[in-house]
């Protein structure tokens, strides 16, 4: 780690990963975004950035194209081809104006340098704050939710049971959890109990969707702890 690319220290701030071989760029983005509630971590090589994306689960990634070694085009393919990182909003920030190729490879937005603060903040506001985690053991349900929400700009992650959901939330907390109740290993009720017992997840919005025929007691319990 360098002085300009610290690991995230404030969990209340939204994390942005800046991948650019110019170390001044993360510092510049930090100056532009920290007053808006963002914390920026930098990486000066594409491979380093890909590893940090997996480790940190940032809310967004900005990516330069012209970098030594692995370039930005290849990095887009790897980030969007990996289940761990494919749902992270990816914003290309480059002097190369080739938006068509960027979008075709999977970039979510493409900005041409020099980028002013207003443009960058506007783009981030479109993507950050729209992270959804779907906890359901039925992959068909997950795929359907993904299709429905991604059309409207939501980034969707998934977990097959409550234990996986808690692990995903610990790695990177979403803005809302869509929670099935009937799941193996850990069901939705126990998942909710653990979420509400943890101060860091007590206020996480949770929306239950289920085929379970709820008893009056179960419905009352859910009304107390879900959105």
JSON list of N, CA and C in Angstrom, two decimals, residues 11 173 195 198-204:
[
{"chain": "A", "resi": 11, "resn": "UNK", "atom": "N", "xyz": [-16.29, 2.53, 7.38]},
{"chain": "A", "resi": 11, "resn": "UNK", "atom": "CA", "xyz": [-17.32, 1.73, 6.74]},
{"chain": "A", "resi": 11, "resn": "UNK", "atom": "C", "xyz": [-18.56, 2.51, 6.36]},
{"chain": "A", "resi": 173, "resn": "UNK", "atom": "N", "xyz": [-21.71, -4.66, 2.16]},
{"chain": "A", "resi": 173, "resn": "UNK", "atom": "CA", "xyz": [-23.12, -4.55, 2.51]},
{"chain": "A", "resi": 173, "resn": "UNK", "atom": "C", "xyz": [-23.93, -3.94, 1.35]},
{"chain": "A", "resi": 195, "resn": "UNK", "atom": "N", "xyz": [-29.13, -10.78, 11.46]},
{"chain": "A", "resi": 195, "resn": "UNK", "atom": "CA", "xyz": [-28.96, -9.43, 10.93]},
{"chain": "A", "resi": 195, "resn": "UNK", "atom": "C", "xyz": [-29.36, -8.38, 11.96]},
{"chain": "A", "resi": 198, "resn": "UNK", "atom": "N", "xyz": [-26.98, -7.81, 14.97]},
{"chain": "A", "resi": 198, "resn": "UNK", "atom": "CA", "xyz": [-25.68, -7.21, 14.67]},
{"chain": "A", "resi": 198, "resn": "UNK", "atom": "C", "xyz": [-25.85, -5.71, 14.46]},
{"chain": "A", "resi": 199, "resn": "UNK", "atom": "N", "xyz": [-25.18, -4.86, 15.25]},
{"chain": "A", "resi": 199, "resn": "UNK", "atom": "CA", "xyz": [-25.33, -3.41, 15.08]},
{"chain": "A", "resi": 199, "resn": "UNK", "atom": "C", "xyz": [-25.01, -2.91, 13.68]},
{"chain": "A", "resi": 200, "resn": "UNK", "atom": "N", "xyz": [-24.10, -3.60, 12.98]},
{"chain": "A", "resi": 200, "resn": "UNK", "atom": "CA", "xyz": [-23.70, -3.15, 11.65]},
{"chain": "A", "resi": 200, "resn": "UNK", "atom": "C", "xyz": [-24.75, -3.44, 10.59]},
{"chain": "A", "resi": 201, "resn": "UNK", "atom": "N", "xyz": [-25.65, -4.40, 10.87]},
{"chain": "A", "resi": 201, "resn": "UNK", "atom": "CA", "xyz": [-26.67, -4.76, 9.87]},
{"chain": "A", "resi": 201, "resn": "UNK", "atom": "C", "xyz": [-28.09, -4.57, 10.40]},
{"chain": "A", "resi": 202, "resn": "UNK", "atom": "N", "xyz": [-28.21, -4.02, 11.59]},
{"chain": "A", "resi": 202, "resn": "UNK", "atom": "CA", "xyz": [-29.52, -3.88, 12.23]},
{"chain": "A", "resi": 202, "resn": "UNK", "atom": "C", "xyz": [-30.50, -3.08, 11.36]},
{"chain": "A", "resi": 203, "resn": "UNK", "atom": "N", "xyz": [-29.98, -2.08, 10.65]},
{"chain": "A", "resi": 203, "resn": "UNK", "atom": "CA", "xyz": [-30.85, -1.19, 9.88]},
{"chain": "A", "resi": 203, "resn": "UNK", "atom": "C", "xyz": [-30.86, -1.50, 8.39]},
{"chain": "A", "resi": 204, "resn": "UNK", "atom": "N", "xyz": [-30.26, -2.63, 7.98]},
{"chain": "A", "resi": 204, "resn": "UNK", "atom": "CA", "xyz": [-30.27, -2.99, 6.57]},
{"chain": "A", "resi": 204, "resn": "UNK", "atom": "C", "xyz": [-31.71, -3.25, 6.11]}
]
